CSV table of C-alpha atoms in Angstrom, one decimal:
chain,number,residue,atom,x,y,z
H,1495,MET,CA,3.1,9.7,-3.7
H,1496,THR,CA,6.1,7.5,-4.3
H,1497,ALA,CA,7.9,5.3,-1.7
H,1498,VAL,CA,11.0,3.3,-2.4
H,1499,ALA,CA,12.4,0.5,-0.2
H,1500,GLY,CA,15.3,-1.9,-0.5
H,1501,PRO,CA,14.8,-5.7,-0.2
H,1502,ALA,CA,15.6,-5.9,3.5
H,1503,ALA,CA,13.0,-3.2,4.4
H,1504,ALA,CA,10.3,-3.8,1.8
H,1505,GLN,CA,8.1,-6.2,3.7
H,1506,GLY,CA,5.6,-3.6,4.8
H,1507,SER,CA,4.9,-1.5,7.9
H,1508,THR,CA,2.2,-3.7,9.4
H,1509,PRO,CA,3.8,-5.9,12.1
H,1510,ALA,CA,1.5,-8.9,11.3
H,1511,ALA,CA,2.7,-8.8,7.7
H,1512,ASP,CA,6.3,-8.8,8.8
H,1513,ALA,CA,6.1,-11.8,11.1
H,1514,GLY,CA,7.2,-14.6,8.8
H,1515,ALA,CA,8.5,-12.5,5.9
H,1516,VAL,CA,11.7,-13.6,4.1
H,1517,GLN,CA,14.3,-10.8,4.0
H,1518,ALA,CA,17.6,-10.4,2.1
H,1519,GLY,CA,20.6,-11.8,4.0
H,1520,GLN,CA,18.6,-14.3,6.0
H,1521,SER,CA,19.8,-17.9,6.0
H,1522,CYS,CA,18.1,-20.5,3.7
H,1523,THR,CA,18.5,-24.2,3.0
H,1524,ALA,CA,19.1,-26.3,0.0
H,1525,ALA,CA,15.3,-27.0,-0.1
H,1526,ASP,CA,14.8,-23.3,-0.8
H,1527,LEU,CA,17.0,-23.2,-4.0
H,1528,GLY,CA,13.9,-23.7,-6.1
H,1529,LYS,CA,11.8,-21.0,-4.4
H,1530,ARG,CA,11.5,-17.3,-4.6
H,1531,HIS,CA,9.7,-14.5,-2.7
H,1532,PRO,CA,8.9,-10.9,-3.7
H,1533,PHE,CA,10.0,-7.7,-2.2
H,1534,ILE,CA,8.5,-4.3,-3.1
H,1535,LYS,CA,11.0,-1.9,-4.7
H,1536,SER,CA,8.7,1.1,-5.3
H,1537,THR,CA,5.0,2.1,-5.0
H,1538,GLU,CA,3.0,5.0,-6.4
H,1539,VAL,CA,-0.6,5.8,-5.5
H,1540,ALA,CA,-2.7,8.1,-7.7
H,1541,PRO,CA,-6.4,8.9,-7.5
H,1542,THR,CA,-8.1,7.7,-10.7
H,1543,ILE,CA,-11.6,8.3,-12.1
H,1544,THR,CA,-13.0,5.1,-13.6
H,1545,HIS,CA,-16.5,6.3,-14.5
H,1546,PHE,CA,-17.8,9.9,-15.1
H,1547,LYS,CA,-20.8,11.9,-16.3
H,1548,GLY,CA,-21.5,15.6,-16.2
H,1549,TRP,CA,-24.9,16.2,-14.7
H,1550,TYR,CA,-27.0,19.3,-14.4
H,1551,VAL,CA,-29.5,19.7,-11.5
H,1552,THR,CA,-32.1,22.6,-11.8
H,1553,GLU,CA,-34.3,24.1,-9.2
H,1554,GLY,CA,-37.2,21.7,-8.6
H,1555,THR,CA,-35.2,18.6,-9.7
H,1556,THR,CA,-33.0,18.1,-6.6
H,1557,GLY,CA,-33.3,14.8,-4.8
H,1558,SER,CA,-32.4,11.3,-5.9
H,1559,HIS,CA,-31.1,10.7,-9.4
H,1560,SER,CA,-29.9,7.5,-11.0
H,1561,VAL,CA,-27.0,8.5,-13.3
H,1562,SER,CA,-25.6,6.2,-15.9
H,1563,THR,CA,-21.9,7.2,-16.3
H,1564,ASN,CA,-19.3,6.5,-19.0
H,1565,THR,CA,-16.2,4.4,-18.4
H,1566,GLN,CA,-13.4,6.9,-18.1
H,1567,THR,CA,-10.4,4.7,-17.3
H,1568,SER,CA,-10.1,0.9,-17.0
H,1569,ILE,CA,-7.7,-0.6,-14.5
H,1570,SER,CA,-6.9,-4.3,-14.1
H,1571,VAL,CA,-4.8,-6.1,-11.6
H,1572,SER,CA,-1.5,-7.5,-12.9
H,1573,VAL,CA,1.9,-8.7,-11.6
H,1574,GLY,CA,4.6,-9.1,-14.2
H,1575,LEU,CA,3.4,-11.1,-17.1
H,1576,ASN,CA,0.6,-12.6,-15.1
H,1577,GLY,CA,-2.7,-10.7,-15.5
H,1578,ASN,CA,-4.7,-13.5,-13.8
H,1579,ILE,CA,-2.7,-13.7,-10.5
H,1580,GLN,CA,-2.9,-17.4,-10.7
H,1581,GLY,CA,0.2,-18.2,-8.6
H,1582,SER,CA,1.2,-17.4,-5.0
H,1583,PHE,CA,4.0,-15.0,-6.0
H,1584,GLY,CA,1.6,-12.3,-7.3
H,1585,LYS,CA,-0.7,-12.5,-4.3
H,1586,GLU,CA,2.2,-12.3,-1.9
H,1587,ALA,CA,3.6,-9.3,-3.7
H,1588,LEU,CA,0.3,-7.4,-3.7
H,1589,GLY,CA,-0.3,-8.4,-0.1
H,1590,MET,CA,3.0,-6.7,0.7
H,1591,VAL,CA,2.0,-3.6,-1.2
H,1592,GLY,CA,-1.2,-3.2,0.8
H,1593,ALA,CA,0.6,-3.8,4.1
H,1594,SER,CA,3.3,-1.3,3.3
H,1595,LEU,CA,0.8,1.4,2.4
H,1596,GLY,CA,-1.9,0.6,4.9
H,1597,LEU,CA,-4.4,0.2,2.1
H,1598,ASN,CA,-6.8,-2.6,1.2
H,1599,VAL,CA,-5.8,-3.4,-2.4
H,1600,GLN,CA,-7.2,-5.9,-4.9
H,1601,VAL,CA,-5.1,-9.1,-4.6
H,1602,ASN,CA,-6.9,-11.4,-7.0
H,1603,TYR,CA,-7.4,-10.5,-10.6
H,1604,SER,CA,-10.2,-7.9,-11.2
H,1605,SER,CA,-10.9,-5.0,-13.5
H,1606,THR,CA,-12.8,-1.8,-13.1
H,1607,SER,CA,-14.2,-2.1,-16.6
H,1608,SER,CA,-16.6,-4.8,-15.3
H,1609,VAL,CA,-18.0,-2.6,-12.6
H,1610,SER,CA,-21.6,-1.3,-13.0
H,1611,ASP,CA,-21.6,2.3,-14.2
H,1612,THR,CA,-24.8,3.5,-12.5
H,1613,VAL,CA,-24.5,5.9,-9.6
H,1614,ASN,CA,-27.5,6.6,-7.4
H,1615,TRP,CA,-27.1,10.0,-5.7
H,1616,ASN,CA,-29.2,12.4,-3.7
H,1617,PHE,CA,-28.6,16.0,-5.0
H,1618,ASN,CA,-29.4,18.5,-2.4
H,1619,GLN,CA,-28.6,21.7,-4.4
H,1620,PRO,CA,-29.0,22.8,-8.0
H,1621,GLY,CA,-25.9,23.1,-10.0
H,1622,TYR,CA,-23.4,21.5,-12.4
H,1623,TYR,CA,-22.0,18.2,-11.0
H,1624,GLY,CA,-19.5,15.6,-11.9
H,1625,VAL,CA,-20.9,12.2,-11.0
H,1626,TYR,CA,-18.1,9.7,-10.7
H,1627,LYS,CA,-16.7,6.4,-9.5
H,1628,GLY,CA,-13.1,6.4,-8.7
H,1629,THR,CA,-10.3,4.5,-6.9
H,1630,LYS,CA,-6.7,4.8,-5.9
H,1631,LYS,CA,-4.5,3.2,-8.6
H,1632,VAL,CA,-1.4,1.6,-7.1
H,1633,THR,CA,1.5,0.9,-9.3
H,1634,GLY,CA,5.2,0.1,-8.8
H,1635,THR,CA,8.0,-2.4,-9.2
H,1636,TYR,CA,9.0,-5.6,-7.4
H,1637,GLY,CA,12.1,-7.7,-7.1
H,1638,SER,CA,12.7,-11.3,-6.3
H,1639,LEU,CA,14.5,-12.9,-3.3
H,1640,ASN,CA,16.2,-16.2,-4.2
H,1641,CYS,CA,18.3,-18.7,-2.2
H,1642,ASN,CA,21.9,-18.9,-3.4
H,1643,ARG,CA,25.4,-19.5,-2.1
H,1644,VAL,CA,27.2,-16.5,-0.7
H,1645,LEU,CA,30.9,-16.2,0.0
H,1646,GLN,CA,31.4,-14.8,3.5
H,1647,GLY,CA,34.1,-12.6,4.9
H,1648,ASP,CA,36.0,-15.5,6.6
H,1649,GLY,CA,36.2,-17.4,3.2
H,1650,SER,CA,33.4,-19.9,4.1
H,1651,TRP,CA,30.2,-20.3,2.1
H,1652,ALA,CA,26.6,-20.0,3.3
H,1653,LEU,CA,23.2,-20.2,1.7
H,1654,LYS,CA,21.3,-16.9,2.0
H,1655,TRP,CA,18.4,-15.1,0.5
H,1656,ILE,CA,19.7,-12.7,-2.1
H,1657,GLU,CA,18.2,-10.1,-4.4
H,1658,GLY,CA,17.8,-12.2,-7.6
H,1659,ALA,CA,17.9,-11.0,-11.2
H,1660,ASP,CA,14.1,-11.0,-11.7
H,1661,THR,CA,12.2,-7.7,-11.5
H,1662,GLY,CA,8.9,-6.5,-12.9
H,1663,SER,CA,6.0,-4.2,-12.4
H,1664,TYR,CA,2.5,-4.5,-10.8
H,1665,THR,CA,-0.8,-2.6,-11.0
H,1666,THR,CA,-3.7,-2.8,-8.5
H,1667,TYR,CA,-6.3,-0.6,-7.0
H,1668,THR,CA,-8.3,0.1,-3.8
H,1669,ALA,CA,-12.1,-0.3,-3.5
H,1670,LEU,CA,-14.2,2.0,-5.7
H,1671,GLU,CA,-15.8,5.1,-4.3
H,1672,GLU,CA,-18.7,7.0,-5.9
H,1673,GLY,CA,-20.1,10.4,-5.5
H,1674,ALA,CA,-20.9,13.8,-7.0
H,1675,VAL,CA,-19.0,17.1,-6.9
H,1676,ARG,CA,-19.8,20.6,-8.0
H,1677,CYS,CA,-17.4,23.2,-9.4
H,1678,GLU,CA,-17.7,25.4,-6.3
H,1679,ASP,CA,-17.2,22.6,-3.8
H,1680,LYS,CA,-14.1,22.8,-1.6
H,1681,VAL,CA,-12.5,19.4,-1.7
H,1682,PRO,CA,-9.2,17.9,-0.4
H,1683,ALA,CA,-6.3,18.3,-2.9
H,1684,ASN,CA,-5.1,15.1,-4.5
H,1685,SER,CA,-8.3,13.3,-3.6
H,1686,ILE,CA,-10.6,11.2,-5.8
H,1687,MET,CA,-13.2,13.9,-5.5
H,1688,ALA,CA,-10.7,16.6,-6.7
H,1689,LYS,CA,-9.7,14.4,-9.6
H,1690,ALA,CA,-13.4,14.2,-10.6
H,1691,GLN,CA,-13.8,18.0,-10.2
H,1692,ARG,CA,-10.9,18.6,-12.6
H,1693,LEU,CA,-12.9,16.8,-15.3
H,1694,LEU,CA,-15.7,19.4,-15.1
H,1695,ASP,CA,-15.7,22.3,-17.5
H,1696,CYS,CA,-16.0,24.8,-14.7
H,1697,GLY,CA,-16.3,28.4,-15.8
H,1698,SER,CA,-17.3,27.4,-19.3
H,1699,ALA,CA,-20.5,28.5,-21.0
H,1700,THR,CA,-21.7,25.0,-20.6
H,1701,ALA,CA,-21.5,25.1,-16.9
H,1702,THR,CA,-22.9,28.6,-16.4
H,1703,ALA,CA,-25.7,28.6,-19.0
H,1704,LYS,CA,-29.2,27.5,-18.2
H,1705,HIS,CA,-29.5,23.9,-19.0
H,1706,PRO,CA,-32.3,21.3,-18.7
H,1707,ALA,CA,-31.8,18.8,-15.9
H,1708,GLY,CA,-29.8,15.8,-16.9
H,1709,PRO,CA,-26.5,15.0,-18.7
H,1710,VAL,CA,-24.1,17.7,-19.7
H,1711,PRO,CA,-21.1,17.0,-22.0
H,1712,SER,CA,-17.7,17.7,-20.6
H,1713,ALA,CA,-14.9,18.4,-23.1
H,1714,LYS,CA,-12.3,17.9,-20.4
H,1715,ALA,CA,-13.7,14.4,-19.5
H,1716,ASP,CA,-13.9,13.4,-23.2
H,1717,LYS,CA,-10.3,14.5,-23.8
H,1718,ALA,CA,-9.0,12.6,-20.7
H,1719,ARG,CA,-11.0,9.5,-21.7
H,1720,HIS,CA,-9.5,9.5,-25.2
H,1721,GLU,CA,-6.0,9.9,-23.8
H,1722,ALA,CA,-6.5,7.0,-21.3
H,1723,GLU,CA,-7.8,4.8,-24.2
H,1724,LYS,CA,-4.8,5.7,-26.3
H,1725,ALA,CA,-2.4,4.9,-23.4
H,1726,ALA,CA,-4.1,1.6,-22.7
H,1727,LYS,CA,-3.8,0.5,-26.3
H,1728,THR,CA,-0.1,1.4,-26.3
H,1729,GLU,CA,0.5,-0.5,-23.1
H,1730,LYS,CA,-1.4,-3.5,-24.5
H,1731,SER,CA,0.8,-3.6,-27.6
H,1732,VAL,CA,4.0,-3.4,-25.5
H,1733,LYS,CA,3.0,-5.9,-22.8
H,1734,VAL,CA,3.3,-9.2,-24.6
H,1735,THR,CA,1.9,-12.3,-22.9
H,1736,GLY,CA,4.0,-14.6,-25.1
H,1737,SER,CA,7.3,-14.2,-26.9
H,1738,PRO,CA,7.9,-13.9,-30.6
H,1739,ALA,CA,9.7,-16.6,-32.5
H,1740,PRO,CA,13.3,-16.6,-31.4
H,1741,ALA,CA,16.1,-15.4,-33.7
H,1742,THR,CA,18.1,-18.5,-34.5
H,1743,ARG,CA,21.6,-18.6,-33.1
H,1744,THR,CA,24.5,-19.3,-35.5
H,1745,ALA,CA,26.2,-21.3,-32.8
H,1746,LEU,CA,26.1,-22.0,-29.1
H,1747,ASN,CA,29.1,-21.7,-26.9
H,1748,CYS,CA,28.6,-24.8,-24.7
H,1749,GLN,CA,30.7,-25.9,-21.8
H,1750,PRO,CA,32.4,-29.3,-22.5
H,1751,GLY,CA,30.8,-31.3,-19.7
H,1752,ALA,CA,27.3,-32.9,-19.9
H,1753,TYR,CA,25.0,-33.2,-16.9
H,1754,ARG,CA,21.8,-34.9,-15.7
H,1755,ILE,CA,19.3,-32.8,-13.8
H,1756,ASP,CA,18.3,-35.3,-11.1
H,1757,VAL,CA,15.8,-35.3,-8.3
H,1758,PRO,CA,18.2,-35.4,-5.3
H,1759,GLY,CA,18.7,-38.9,-3.9
H,1760,LYS,CA,16.3,-40.5,-6.4
H,1761,VAL,CA,16.5,-42.1,-9.8
H,1762,LEU,CA,14.3,-39.9,-12.0
H,1763,ASN,CA,15.8,-37.0,-13.9
H,1764,TRP,CA,14.9,-34.5,-16.6
H,1765,SER,CA,14.4,-36.1,-20.0
H,1766,ALA,CA,13.8,-34.1,-23.2
H,1767,PRO,CA,10.9,-35.0,-25.5
H,1768,LEU,CA,11.2,-36.9,-28.8
H,1769,LEU,CA,8.0,-35.3,-30.1
H,1770,ALA,CA,7.7,-31.6,-30.7
H,1771,ASN,CA,4.4,-31.3,-28.9
H,1772,ASP,CA,5.6,-33.0,-25.7
H,1773,GLY,CA,7.4,-31.6,-22.7
H,1774,ILE,CA,10.4,-32.3,-20.5
H,1775,ARG,CA,9.5,-35.1,-18.1
H,1776,LEU,CA,11.0,-37.0,-15.2
H,1777,ARG,CA,12.4,-40.3,-16.5
H,1778,GLU,CA,14.8,-43.0,-15.3
H,1779,SER,CA,18.1,-43.2,-17.2
H,1780,ASN,CA,18.8,-46.4,-19.0
H,1781,TRP,CA,20.1,-47.8,-22.3
H,1782,THR,CA,17.1,-46.3,-24.2
H,1783,SER,CA,17.6,-42.7,-23.0
H,1784,ALA,CA,19.6,-41.8,-26.1
H,1785,HIS,CA,21.2,-38.8,-24.4
H,1786,LEU,CA,17.8,-37.2,-23.9
H,1787,ASP,CA,18.7,-37.1,-20.2
H,1788,ASN,CA,22.0,-35.2,-21.0
H,1789,TRP,CA,22.2,-31.4,-20.8
H,1790,ARG,CA,25.0,-28.9,-21.5
H,1791,LEU,CA,25.2,-25.4,-20.2
H,1792,CYS,CA,25.7,-22.9,-23.0
H,1793,ASN,CA,26.4,-19.2,-23.4
H,1794,VAL,CA,27.1,-19.1,-19.7
H,1795,THR,CA,27.4,-15.8,-17.8
H,1796,GLU,CA,27.6,-15.1,-14.1
H,1797,SER,CA,26.5,-12.1,-12.1
H,1798,ASN,CA,26.6,-11.7,-8.3
H,1799,GLY,CA,27.2,-15.4,-8.0
H,1800,VAL,CA,24.1,-16.4,-10.1
H,1801,ILE,CA,24.7,-18.4,-13.3
H,1802,GLU,CA,22.7,-17.6,-16.4
H,1803,ALA,CA,22.7,-20.2,-19.2
H,1804,SER,CA,20.9,-22.0,-22.0
H,1805,LEU,CA,20.2,-25.7,-21.4
H,1806,TRP,CA,21.1,-27.6,-24.6
H,1807,ASN,CA,19.9,-31.2,-24.9
H,1808,TRP,CA,22.4,-33.7,-26.3
H,1809,GLY,CA,19.6,-36.1,-27.4
H,1810,ASN,CA,17.4,-33.9,-29.6
H,1811,GLY,CA,19.6,-30.8,-30.1
H,1812,GLY,CA,17.0,-28.4,-28.8
H,1813,CYS,CA,17.2,-25.9,-26.0
H,1814,ALA,CA,14.9,-26.0,-22.9
H,1815,THR,CA,12.1,-23.4,-23.1
H,1816,ILE,CA,8.7,-22.4,-21.9
H,1817,PRO,CA,6.3,-22.4,-24.9
H,1818,SER,CA,5.6,-18.8,-25.9
H,1819,ASN,CA,1.8,-19.2,-26.2
H,1820,ILE,CA,1.5,-20.3,-22.5
H,1821,ALA,CA,4.4,-18.4,-21.0
H,1822,ASN,CA,2.1,-16.2,-18.9
H,1823,LEU,CA,0.4,-19.2,-17.3
H,1824,GLU,CA,1.1,-20.8,-13.9
H,1825,GLN,CA,2.2,-24.4,-14.3
H,1826,ALA,CA,3.1,-24.0,-18.0
H,1827,TYR,CA,5.2,-27.0,-18.9
H,1828,LEU,CA,8.9,-26.9,-20.0
H,1829,THR,CA,9.8,-28.3,-23.4
H,1830,THR,CA,12.6,-28.0,-26.0
H,1831,ALA,CA,12.8,-25.9,-29.2
H,1832,THR,CA,15.2,-24.8,-31.8
H,1833,CYS,CA,17.9,-22.9,-30.0
H,1834,GLY,CA,17.6,-19.1,-30.5
H,1835,GLU,CA,18.2,-15.7,-29.0
H,1836,ASP,CA,15.2,-15.8,-26.7
H,1837,ASP,CA,14.9,-15.1,-22.9
H,1838,LEU,CA,12.4,-18.0,-22.7
H,1839,GLN,CA,15.4,-20.2,-23.3
H,1840,ARG,CA,17.6,-18.6,-20.6
H,1841,PHE,CA,17.7,-19.8,-17.1
H,1842,TYR,CA,19.1,-18.5,-13.8
H,1843,ILE,CA,20.8,-21.3,-11.8
H,1844,TYR,CA,21.0,-20.9,-8.0
H,1845,ARG,CA,23.6,-23.1,-6.4
H,1846,ASP,CA,24.2,-24.8,-3.1
H,1847,VAL,CA,27.5,-24.2,-1.2
H,1848,PRO,CA,30.6,-25.8,-2.9
H,1849,GLY,CA,30.8,-29.5,-2.4
H,1850,SER,CA,27.1,-29.9,-3.1
H,1851,SER,CA,25.6,-30.1,-6.6
H,1852,LYS,CA,22.1,-29.0,-5.6
H,1853,ILE,CA,20.5,-26.2,-7.7
H,1854,GLY,CA,17.3,-24.3,-8.3
H,1855,LEU,CA,16.3,-23.0,-11.8
H,1856,GLN,CA,14.4,-19.9,-12.8
H,1857,ASN,CA,13.2,-18.9,-16.3
H,1858,LYS,CA,14.6,-15.5,-17.2
H,1859,TYR,CA,11.5,-14.3,-19.2
H,1860,THR,CA,8.7,-15.4,-16.9
H,1861,GLY,CA,10.6,-15.2,-13.5
H,1862,SER,CA,9.0,-18.5,-12.4
H,1863,MET,CA,10.9,-21.3,-10.8
H,1864,LEU,CA,10.9,-24.8,-12.2
H,1865,GLY,CA,9.6,-27.9,-10.4
H,1866,HIS,CA,7.3,-30.8,-10.6
H,1867,ASP,CA,3.9,-31.6,-8.9
H,1868,ARG,CA,4.8,-35.1,-7.8
H,1869,TYR,CA,7.6,-37.6,-8.0
H,1870,ALA,CA,6.5,-40.0,-10.7
H,1871,ASP,CA,7.8,-41.4,-14.0
H,1872,GLY,CA,6.5,-39.2,-16.8
H,1873,GLU,CA,5.7,-36.2,-14.6
H,1874,LEU,CA,6.1,-32.9,-16.5
H,1875,ILE,CA,8.6,-30.2,-15.4
H,1876,ARG,CA,6.5,-27.0,-15.0
H,1877,GLN,CA,6.9,-23.4,-13.9
H,1878,PHE,CA,5.6,-22.2,-10.6
H,1879,SER,CA,5.6,-18.5,-9.8
H,1880,SER,CA,6.9,-18.9,-6.2
H,1881,GLY,CA,8.5,-22.4,-6.8
H,1882,ARG,CA,7.5,-25.5,-5.0
H,1883,GLN,CA,7.2,-24.8,-1.4
H,1884,ASP,CA,7.7,-28.5,-0.5
H,1885,GLY,CA,11.2,-28.4,-1.8
H,1886,THR,CA,10.6,-30.3,-5.0
H,1887,GLY,CA,12.0,-27.5,-7.1
H,1888,THR,CA,15.5,-28.4,-5.9
H,1889,TYR,CA,17.5,-30.6,-8.3
H,1890,THR,CA,21.0,-32.0,-8.6
H,1891,LEU,CA,23.4,-31.1,-11.4
H,1892,THR,CA,25.2,-34.5,-11.9
H,1893,ALA,CA,28.2,-34.7,-14.3
H,1894,VAL,CA,28.1,-37.6,-16.7
């Protein structure tokens, strides 16, 4: 089953879930420039068998059996790069998925591979059974709603929630069910039980021949398990939690102006590190700043009113980036590195209406917004999956 919804209608069908949900086209304020909210673009629900064992019950051996099954398919919860669901964005997205489908899905990180494989079942009739644990695997894609300036029909500007550039995929699942099914049982189509029944070698010599009570091999189940393991390995090799070393750029096409990235109405601003193992911190500009507080926008593009740019630091010659080895972590810090062709060094810039220089910044690779935990000299600039909900992710781009 697949359902697709646009950003304005993707908040779920449960009224309680819709009550305070942000929707595309709604007004926002400058304090929202450093925030984002998810919307669900598509969902797909598929019954999946996580544990399975063929089991033969003979006359005289009916009754309760404790069956140790084999792991058939492993499912873990993930949203975008984040497999640990550390930030609020992933939880909000999965909450919307569950509300839109009317299902109780896993919102915090969990994996079916950690579930006990033993099934205790009361077999009332002799026969060839598939003993299973299974779930509904829920997958799909999400988008990001960001606050940005929008030109209205009368020529005026307004801040509104728009569909941002960031998109990604998610995986979750419902509570596990367990049971046993025989070849001759009539079961609902497209159910977890039907999925388990298809793993039985019904009609084969194995199923029809006399067999001692206990485990029976299933070639179909073995084949399906091997295919699932192969697919999981392929997915793991493709889904990178970090980013490889960037290809060095021959040159940056930087705009002529230089800027400070200030905390609005206050004296501290972004200052690049002198040491390679340090991060970008809030500092006060003075005669010792050595241009570490000066930034240029480079290789600038614009799409649907949203700027994309690299942030080149005048003081140390590096480009702002999230370190690749921690890019999948909530609150990973921002630093500078040798400029290269790398999405970790690209940022979306969301702007206030003309006349105001307030902005919000989002890392292109991770999708997270940039902000700081507290206003203090030396405080690191970090990424937050949903941004800082207190407005501390809004900065001012001040020309120098």
